[in-house]
Short mmCIF file of C-alpha atoms in Angstrom, two decimals:
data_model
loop_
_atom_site.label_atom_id
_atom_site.label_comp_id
_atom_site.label_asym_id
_atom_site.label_seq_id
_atom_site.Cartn_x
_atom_site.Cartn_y
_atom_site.Cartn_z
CA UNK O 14 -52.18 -33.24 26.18
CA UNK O 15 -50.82 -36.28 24.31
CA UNK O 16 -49.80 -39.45 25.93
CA UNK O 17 -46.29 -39.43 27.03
CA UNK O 18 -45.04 -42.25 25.63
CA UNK O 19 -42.54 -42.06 22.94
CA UNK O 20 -39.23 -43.74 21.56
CA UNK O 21 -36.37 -40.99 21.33
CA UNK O 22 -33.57 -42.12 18.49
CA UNK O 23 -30.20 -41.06 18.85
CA UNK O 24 -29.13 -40.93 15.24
CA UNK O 25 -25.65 -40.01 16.72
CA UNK O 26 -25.15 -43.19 18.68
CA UNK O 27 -26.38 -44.99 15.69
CA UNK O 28 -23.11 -43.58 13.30
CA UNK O 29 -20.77 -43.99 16.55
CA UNK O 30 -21.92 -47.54 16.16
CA UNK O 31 -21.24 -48.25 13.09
CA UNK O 32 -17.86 -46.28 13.24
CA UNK O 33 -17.01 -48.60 15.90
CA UNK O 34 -17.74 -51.62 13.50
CA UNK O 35 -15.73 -50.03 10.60
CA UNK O 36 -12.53 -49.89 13.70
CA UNK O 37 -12.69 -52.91 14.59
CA UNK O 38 -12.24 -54.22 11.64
CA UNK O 39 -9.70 -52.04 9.81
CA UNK O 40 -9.70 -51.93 5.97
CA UNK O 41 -13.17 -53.82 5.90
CA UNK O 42 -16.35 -53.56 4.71
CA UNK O 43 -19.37 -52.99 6.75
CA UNK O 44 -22.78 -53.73 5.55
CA UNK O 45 -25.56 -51.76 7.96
CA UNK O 46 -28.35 -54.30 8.96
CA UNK O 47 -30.76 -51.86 8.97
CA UNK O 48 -34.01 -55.25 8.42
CA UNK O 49 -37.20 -55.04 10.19
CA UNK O 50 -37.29 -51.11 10.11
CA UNK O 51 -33.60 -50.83 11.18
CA UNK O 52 -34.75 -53.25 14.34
CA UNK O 53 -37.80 -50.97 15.11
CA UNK O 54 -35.59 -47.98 14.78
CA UNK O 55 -36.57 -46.46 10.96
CA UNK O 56 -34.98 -47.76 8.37
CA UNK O 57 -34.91 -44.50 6.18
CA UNK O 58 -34.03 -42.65 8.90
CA UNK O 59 -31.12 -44.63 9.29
CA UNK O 60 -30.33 -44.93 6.28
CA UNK O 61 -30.30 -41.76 5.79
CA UNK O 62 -28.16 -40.70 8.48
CA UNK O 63 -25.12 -42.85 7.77
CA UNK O 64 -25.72 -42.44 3.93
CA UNK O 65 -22.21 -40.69 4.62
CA UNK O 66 -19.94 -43.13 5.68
CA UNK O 67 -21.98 -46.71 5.06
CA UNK O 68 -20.78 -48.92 2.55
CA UNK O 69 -24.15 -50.84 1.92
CA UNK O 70 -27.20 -51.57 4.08
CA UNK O 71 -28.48 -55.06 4.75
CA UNK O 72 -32.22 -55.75 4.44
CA UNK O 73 -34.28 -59.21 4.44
CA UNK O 74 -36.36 -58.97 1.30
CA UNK O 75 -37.06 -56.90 -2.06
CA UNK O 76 -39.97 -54.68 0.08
CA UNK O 77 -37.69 -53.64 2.53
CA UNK O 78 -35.22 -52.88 -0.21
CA UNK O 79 -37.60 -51.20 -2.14
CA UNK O 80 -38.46 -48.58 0.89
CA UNK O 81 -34.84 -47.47 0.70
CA UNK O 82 -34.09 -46.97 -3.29
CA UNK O 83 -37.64 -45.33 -3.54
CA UNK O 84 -36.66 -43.03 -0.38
CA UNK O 85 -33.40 -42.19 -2.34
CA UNK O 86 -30.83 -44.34 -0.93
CA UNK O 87 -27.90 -44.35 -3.40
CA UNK O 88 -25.63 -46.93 -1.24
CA UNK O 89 -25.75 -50.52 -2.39
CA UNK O 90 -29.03 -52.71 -0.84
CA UNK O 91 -27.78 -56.39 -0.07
CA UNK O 92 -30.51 -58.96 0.08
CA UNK O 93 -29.79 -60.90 2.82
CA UNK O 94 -32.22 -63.93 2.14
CA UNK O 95 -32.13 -63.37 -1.42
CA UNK O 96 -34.64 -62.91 -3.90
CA UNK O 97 -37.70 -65.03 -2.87
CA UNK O 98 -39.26 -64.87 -6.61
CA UNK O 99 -37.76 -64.85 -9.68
CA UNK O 100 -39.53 -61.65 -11.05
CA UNK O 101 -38.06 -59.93 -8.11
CA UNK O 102 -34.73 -59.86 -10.11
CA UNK O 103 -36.04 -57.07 -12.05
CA UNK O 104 -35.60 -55.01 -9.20
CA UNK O 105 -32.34 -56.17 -8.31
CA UNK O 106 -31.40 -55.57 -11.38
CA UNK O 107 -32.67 -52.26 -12.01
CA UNK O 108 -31.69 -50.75 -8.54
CA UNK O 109 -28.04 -52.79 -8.46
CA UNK O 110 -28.66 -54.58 -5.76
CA UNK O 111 -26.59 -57.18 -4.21
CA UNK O 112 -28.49 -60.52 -3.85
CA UNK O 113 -27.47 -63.63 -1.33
CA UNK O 114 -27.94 -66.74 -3.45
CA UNK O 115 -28.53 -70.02 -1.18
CA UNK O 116 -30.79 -72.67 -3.17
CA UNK O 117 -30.31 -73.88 -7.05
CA UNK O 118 -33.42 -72.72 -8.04
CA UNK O 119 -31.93 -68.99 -7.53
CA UNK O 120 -29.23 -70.13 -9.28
CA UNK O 121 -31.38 -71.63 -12.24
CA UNK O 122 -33.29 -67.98 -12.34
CA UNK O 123 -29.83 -65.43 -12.50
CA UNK O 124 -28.48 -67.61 -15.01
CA UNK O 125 -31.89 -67.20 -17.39
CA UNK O 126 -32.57 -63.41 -16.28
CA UNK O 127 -31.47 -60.90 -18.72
CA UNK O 128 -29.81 -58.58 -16.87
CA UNK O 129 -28.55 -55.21 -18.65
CA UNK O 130 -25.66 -54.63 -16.10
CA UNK O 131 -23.47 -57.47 -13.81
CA UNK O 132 -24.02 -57.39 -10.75
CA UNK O 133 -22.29 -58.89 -7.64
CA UNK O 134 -23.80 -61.50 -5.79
CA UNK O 135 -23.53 -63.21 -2.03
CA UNK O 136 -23.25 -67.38 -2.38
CA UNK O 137 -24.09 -68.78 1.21
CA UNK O 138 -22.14 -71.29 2.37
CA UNK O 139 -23.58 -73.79 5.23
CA UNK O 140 -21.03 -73.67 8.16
CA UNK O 141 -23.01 -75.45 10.17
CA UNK O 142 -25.73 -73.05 10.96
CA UNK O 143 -28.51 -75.36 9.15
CA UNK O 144 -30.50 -72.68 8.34
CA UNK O 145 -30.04 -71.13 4.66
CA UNK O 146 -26.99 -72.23 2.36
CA UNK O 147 -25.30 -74.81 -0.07
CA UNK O 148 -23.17 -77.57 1.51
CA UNK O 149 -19.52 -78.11 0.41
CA UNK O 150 -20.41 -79.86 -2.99
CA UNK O 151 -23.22 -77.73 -3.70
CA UNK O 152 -21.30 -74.34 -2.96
CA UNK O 153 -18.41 -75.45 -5.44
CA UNK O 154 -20.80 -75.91 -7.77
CA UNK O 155 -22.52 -72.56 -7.41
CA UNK O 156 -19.63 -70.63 -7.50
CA UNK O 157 -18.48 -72.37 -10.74
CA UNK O 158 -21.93 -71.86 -12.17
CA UNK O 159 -21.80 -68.34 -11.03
CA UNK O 160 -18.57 -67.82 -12.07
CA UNK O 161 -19.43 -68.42 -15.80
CA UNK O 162 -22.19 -65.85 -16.21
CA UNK O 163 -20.84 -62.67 -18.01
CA UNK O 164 -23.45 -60.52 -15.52
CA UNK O 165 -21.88 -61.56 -12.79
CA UNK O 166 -19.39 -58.96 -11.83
CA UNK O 167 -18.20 -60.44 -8.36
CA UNK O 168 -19.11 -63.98 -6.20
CA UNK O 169 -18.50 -63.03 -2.46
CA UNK O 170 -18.20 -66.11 -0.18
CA UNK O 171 -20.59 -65.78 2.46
CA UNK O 172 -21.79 -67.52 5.89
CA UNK O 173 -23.93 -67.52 9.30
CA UNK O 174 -22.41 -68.32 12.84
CA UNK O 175 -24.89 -69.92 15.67
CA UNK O 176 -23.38 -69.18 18.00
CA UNK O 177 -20.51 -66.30 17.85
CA UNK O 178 -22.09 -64.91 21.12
CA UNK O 179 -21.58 -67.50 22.99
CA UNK O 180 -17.34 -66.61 23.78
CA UNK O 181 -16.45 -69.57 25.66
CA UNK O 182 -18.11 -72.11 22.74
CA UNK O 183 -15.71 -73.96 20.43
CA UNK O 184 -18.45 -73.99 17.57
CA UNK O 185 -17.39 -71.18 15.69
CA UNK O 186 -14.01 -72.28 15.35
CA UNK O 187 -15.52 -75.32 13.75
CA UNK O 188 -17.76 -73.36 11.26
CA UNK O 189 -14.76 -71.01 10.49
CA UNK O 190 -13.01 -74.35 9.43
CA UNK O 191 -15.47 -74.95 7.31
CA UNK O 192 -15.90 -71.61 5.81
CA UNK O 193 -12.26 -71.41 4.66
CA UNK O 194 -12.04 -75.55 3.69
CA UNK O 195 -14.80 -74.98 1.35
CA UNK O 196 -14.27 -71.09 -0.30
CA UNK O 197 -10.29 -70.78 0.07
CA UNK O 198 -9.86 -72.67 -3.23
CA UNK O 199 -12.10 -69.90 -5.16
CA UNK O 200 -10.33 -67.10 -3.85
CA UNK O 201 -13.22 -65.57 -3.10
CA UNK O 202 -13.58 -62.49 -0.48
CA UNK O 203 -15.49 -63.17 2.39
CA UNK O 204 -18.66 -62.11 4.14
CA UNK O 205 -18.96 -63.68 7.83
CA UNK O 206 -18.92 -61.90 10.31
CA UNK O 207 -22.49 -60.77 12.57
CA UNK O 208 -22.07 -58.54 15.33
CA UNK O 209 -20.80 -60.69 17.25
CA UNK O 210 -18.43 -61.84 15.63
CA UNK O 211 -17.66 -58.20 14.57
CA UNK O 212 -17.10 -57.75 18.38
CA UNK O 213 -15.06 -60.49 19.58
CA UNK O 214 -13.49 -62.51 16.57
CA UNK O 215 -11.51 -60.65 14.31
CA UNK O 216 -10.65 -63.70 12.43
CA UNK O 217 -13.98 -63.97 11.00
CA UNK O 218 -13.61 -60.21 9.75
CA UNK O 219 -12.88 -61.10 5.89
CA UNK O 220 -13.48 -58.39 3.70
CA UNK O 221 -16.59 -57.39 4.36
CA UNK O 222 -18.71 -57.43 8.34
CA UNK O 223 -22.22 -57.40 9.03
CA UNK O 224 -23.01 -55.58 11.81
CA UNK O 225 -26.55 -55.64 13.30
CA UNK O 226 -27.95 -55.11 16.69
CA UNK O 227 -24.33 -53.63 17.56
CA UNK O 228 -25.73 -50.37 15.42
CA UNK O 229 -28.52 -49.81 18.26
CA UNK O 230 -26.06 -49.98 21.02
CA UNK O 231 -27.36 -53.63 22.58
CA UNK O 232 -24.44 -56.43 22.81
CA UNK O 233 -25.46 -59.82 21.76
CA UNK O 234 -22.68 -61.14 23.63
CA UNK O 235 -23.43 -63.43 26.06
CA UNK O 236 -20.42 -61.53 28.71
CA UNK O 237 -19.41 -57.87 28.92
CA UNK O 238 -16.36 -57.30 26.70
CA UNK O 239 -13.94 -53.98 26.43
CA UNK O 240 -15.31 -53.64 22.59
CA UNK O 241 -18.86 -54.01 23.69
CA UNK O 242 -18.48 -51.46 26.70
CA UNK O 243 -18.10 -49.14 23.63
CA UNK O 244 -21.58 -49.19 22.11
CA UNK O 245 -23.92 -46.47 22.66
CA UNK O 246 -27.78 -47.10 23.02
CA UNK O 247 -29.45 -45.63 20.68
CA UNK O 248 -33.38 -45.94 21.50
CA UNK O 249 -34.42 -44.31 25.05
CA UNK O 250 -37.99 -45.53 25.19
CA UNK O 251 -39.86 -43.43 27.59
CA UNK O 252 -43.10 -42.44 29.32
CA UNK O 253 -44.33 -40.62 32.45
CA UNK O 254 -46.18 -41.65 35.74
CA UNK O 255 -50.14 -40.85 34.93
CA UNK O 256 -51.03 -41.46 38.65
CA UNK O 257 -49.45 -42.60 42.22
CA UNK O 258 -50.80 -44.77 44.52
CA UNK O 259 -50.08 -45.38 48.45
CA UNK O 260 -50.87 -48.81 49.83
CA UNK O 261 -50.45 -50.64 52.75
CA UNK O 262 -48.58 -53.70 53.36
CA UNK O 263 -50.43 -57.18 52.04
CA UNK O 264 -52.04 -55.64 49.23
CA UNK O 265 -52.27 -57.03 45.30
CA UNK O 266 -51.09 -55.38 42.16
CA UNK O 267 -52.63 -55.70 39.20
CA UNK O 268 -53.87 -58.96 37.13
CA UNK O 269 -53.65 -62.23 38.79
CA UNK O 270 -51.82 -60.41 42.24
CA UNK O 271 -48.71 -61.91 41.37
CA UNK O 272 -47.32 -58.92 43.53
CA UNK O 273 -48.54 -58.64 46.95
CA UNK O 274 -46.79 -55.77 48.76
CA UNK O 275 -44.74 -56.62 51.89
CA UNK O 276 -44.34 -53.35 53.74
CA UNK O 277 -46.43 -49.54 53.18
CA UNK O 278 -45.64 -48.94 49.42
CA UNK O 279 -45.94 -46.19 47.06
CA UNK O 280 -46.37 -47.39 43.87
CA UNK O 281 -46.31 -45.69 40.40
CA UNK O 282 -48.63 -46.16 37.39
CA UNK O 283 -46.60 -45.59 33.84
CA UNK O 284 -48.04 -44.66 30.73
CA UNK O 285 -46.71 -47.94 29.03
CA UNK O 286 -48.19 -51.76 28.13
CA UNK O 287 -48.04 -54.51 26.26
CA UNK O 288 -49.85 -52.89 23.53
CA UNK O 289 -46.71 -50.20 22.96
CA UNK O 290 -44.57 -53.54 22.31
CA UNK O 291 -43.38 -53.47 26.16
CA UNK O 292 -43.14 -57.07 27.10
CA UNK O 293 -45.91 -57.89 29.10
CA UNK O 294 -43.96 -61.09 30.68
CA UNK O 295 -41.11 -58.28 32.33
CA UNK O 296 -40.78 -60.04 35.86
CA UNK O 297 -41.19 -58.14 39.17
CA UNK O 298 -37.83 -56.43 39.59
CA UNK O 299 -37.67 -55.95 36.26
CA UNK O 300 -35.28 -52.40 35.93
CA UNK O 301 -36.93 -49.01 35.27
CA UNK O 302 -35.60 -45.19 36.24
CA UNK O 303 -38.12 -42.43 37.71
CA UNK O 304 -36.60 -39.36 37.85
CA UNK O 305 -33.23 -40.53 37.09
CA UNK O 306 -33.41 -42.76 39.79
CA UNK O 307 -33.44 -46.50 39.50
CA UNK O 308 -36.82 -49.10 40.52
CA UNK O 309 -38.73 -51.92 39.57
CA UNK O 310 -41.73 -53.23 37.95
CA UNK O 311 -44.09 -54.48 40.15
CA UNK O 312 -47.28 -56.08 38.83
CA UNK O 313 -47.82 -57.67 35.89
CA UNK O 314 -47.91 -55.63 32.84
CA UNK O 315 -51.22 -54.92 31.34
CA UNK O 316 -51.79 -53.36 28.08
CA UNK O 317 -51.64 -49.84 28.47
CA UNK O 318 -50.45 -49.26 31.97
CA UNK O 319 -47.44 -50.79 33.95
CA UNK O 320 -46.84 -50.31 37.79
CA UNK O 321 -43.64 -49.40 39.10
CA UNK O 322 -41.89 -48.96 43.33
CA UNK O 323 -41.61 -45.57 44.27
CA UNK O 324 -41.53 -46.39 47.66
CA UNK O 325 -38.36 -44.47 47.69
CA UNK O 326 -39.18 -41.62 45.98
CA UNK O 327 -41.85 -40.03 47.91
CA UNK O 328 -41.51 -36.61 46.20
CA UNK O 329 -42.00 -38.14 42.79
CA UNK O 330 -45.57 -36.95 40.87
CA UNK O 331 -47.64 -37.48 38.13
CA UNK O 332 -46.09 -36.14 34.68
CA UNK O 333 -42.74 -37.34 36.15
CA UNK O 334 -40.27 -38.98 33.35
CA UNK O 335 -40.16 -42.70 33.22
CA UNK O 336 -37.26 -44.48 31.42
CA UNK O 337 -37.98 -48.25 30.27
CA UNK O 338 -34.71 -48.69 28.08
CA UNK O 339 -32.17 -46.47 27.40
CA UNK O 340 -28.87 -45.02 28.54
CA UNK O 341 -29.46 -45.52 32.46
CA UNK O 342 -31.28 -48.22 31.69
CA UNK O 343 -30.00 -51.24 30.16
CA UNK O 344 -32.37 -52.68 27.65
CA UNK O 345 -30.36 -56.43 27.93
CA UNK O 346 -31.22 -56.65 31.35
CA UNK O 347 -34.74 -56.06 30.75
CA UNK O 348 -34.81 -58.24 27.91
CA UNK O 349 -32.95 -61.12 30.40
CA UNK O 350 -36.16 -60.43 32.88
CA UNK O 351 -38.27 -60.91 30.35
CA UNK O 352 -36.81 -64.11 28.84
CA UNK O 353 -36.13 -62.61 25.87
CA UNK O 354 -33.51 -60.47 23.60
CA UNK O 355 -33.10 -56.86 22.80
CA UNK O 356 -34.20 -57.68 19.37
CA UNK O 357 -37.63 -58.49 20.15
CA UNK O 358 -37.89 -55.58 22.70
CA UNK O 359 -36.64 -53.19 19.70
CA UNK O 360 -38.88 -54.76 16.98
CA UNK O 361 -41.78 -54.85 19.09
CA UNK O 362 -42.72 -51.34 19.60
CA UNK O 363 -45.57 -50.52 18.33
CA UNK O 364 -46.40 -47.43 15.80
CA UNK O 365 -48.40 -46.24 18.47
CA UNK O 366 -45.50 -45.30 20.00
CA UNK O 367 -43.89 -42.68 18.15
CA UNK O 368 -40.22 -42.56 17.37
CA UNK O 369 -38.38 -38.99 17.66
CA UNK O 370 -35.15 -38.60 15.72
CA UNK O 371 -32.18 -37.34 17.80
CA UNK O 372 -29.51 -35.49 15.61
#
């Protein structure tokens, strides 16, 4: 009998996602971030599945963009870091790709690349992220540059906010300021908007949106919002109790005791560790369902097993379902017990957990 573990992915809730994204901002482009295996999720897969109503899919370097066109993904592929070599531009070029352009020496390569079609390209702007992009002087000069090349078909202003999840911070009304002081004068459309900024500022919207981990149903937002109550999880990662334990009070679980219980307690051991990308740092407390029902983690998480409270579910027996993340479950609060975010929870399970597609 194999191990129970798996990650179930609701390909459904991934489109209602996205839909959501497209509605919120009306007459807009969206551009699926489907990097890092569509955040752990399967970036074919995904691809595939919205191939119907996506407008281009968002990827952080030529491999990943590779996976898709060789797959048979027709939609556009946007480089979101740009080409990192200049021989990569054959693929670009080949495969129509859209490329973010941040540093002169990219520009220096498109302009002596012999391209046999135009293509559009992405020219990052530093708003004030400090991360990728040209300052003011240096993105007037790339558009102009960019702006002469005959295979150049279309220079799309684009940016980064730092902190667009934060709702109550001033900062991205700065960097907006900046975005539209610096690009305005070009005319150029405009590429700004993350997630979050897809969710809560629908001044940043421009032409085209970037939506992210909104596609897997997580909120980056740092408060619950009306437009964020909206997203539908779209990875249930599961397991099942492999064996069930009754203790007495004043008795240690698991490496280094850090749980010691405090009355008679039934406790739970879960097919699930560290080594399936569950983070091993999860506090006690830390959420889990058994049986539909809501518990906690206690013990520290070891590499294949995990020990959960089922104190209050004295009819509950081995092969029983365990959800970690997932619809009942909240995967931001067990990121937040962990000291982490969904993303790395999503990108961090393993292959040995395998991912079933939900249609």
């Amino acid at each position: 009998m194999a191990r129970a573990a798996k990650a179930v992915i609701d390909l459904a809730a991934l489109k209602h996602n996205y839909l959501l994204a497209k509605e919120l901002a009306p007459g807009r482009k969206a551009v699926a971030i489907i990097k890092a295996n569509a955040y752990g999720h399967g970036a074919v897969e995904a691809a595939h599945y919205l191939a119907d109503v996506a407008d281009a899919f968002g990827v952080a370097c030529i491999e990943e963009a590779l996976q898709l066109v060789e797959n048979g993904v027709k939609q556009p592929v946007v480089l979101l870091e740009g080409f990192f070599t200049a021989d990569e531009l054959e693929s670009v070029d080949k495969y129509q790709m859209m490329t973010a352009v941040h540093s002169e020496w990219q520009l220096d390569a498109l302009e002596q690349h012999a391209f046999s079609q135009p293509l559009p390209v992405l020219v990052k702007f530093d708003s004030g992220m400090h991360r990728l992009g040209f300052d003011a002087e240096g993105f007037a000069k790339a558009v102009e540059r960019l702006q002469q090349l005959d295979h150049i078909s279309e220079v799309i202003a684009m940016t980064h906010f730092a902190c667009a999840d934060e709702l109550e911070c001033d900062y991205t009304q700065t960097q907006i300021a900046n975005f539209h002081a610096a690009c305005d004068r070009f005319g150029l459309k405009h590429c700004m908007a993350n997630s979050a900024a897809t969710l809560h500022w629908p001044e940043t919207h421009g032409d085209w949106v970037r939506p992210g981990i909104m596609l897997y149903g997580a909120s980056p937002l740092d408060q619950q919002t009306e437009n964020a109550a909206r997203l539908k999880p779209v990875m249930t990662l599961s397991s099942a109790l492999i064996a069930v334990r009754e203790l007495p009070a004043g008795e240690p679980i698991g490496y280094g005791r850090r749980f010691t219980t405090e009355q008679p307690t039934r406790v739970g051991v879960v097919a699930m560790g560290y080594a399936d990308g569950y983070p091993r740092h999860a506090i006690d407390g830390t959420p889990v369902a058994v049986n539909g029902k809501m518990t906690r983690v206690i013990g520290k998480v070891s590499m294949d097993m995990m020990t959960v409270d089922l104190t209050d579910q004295p009819d509950a027996r081995i092969g029983d379902p365990v959800e970690l993340w997932g619809a009942q479950v909240d995967v931001n609060k067990v990121a937040a017990c962990a000291d982490t975010i969904s993303y790395t929870l999503f990108t961090g399970i393993t292959t040995r957990v395998p991912r079933v597609y939900k249609r």
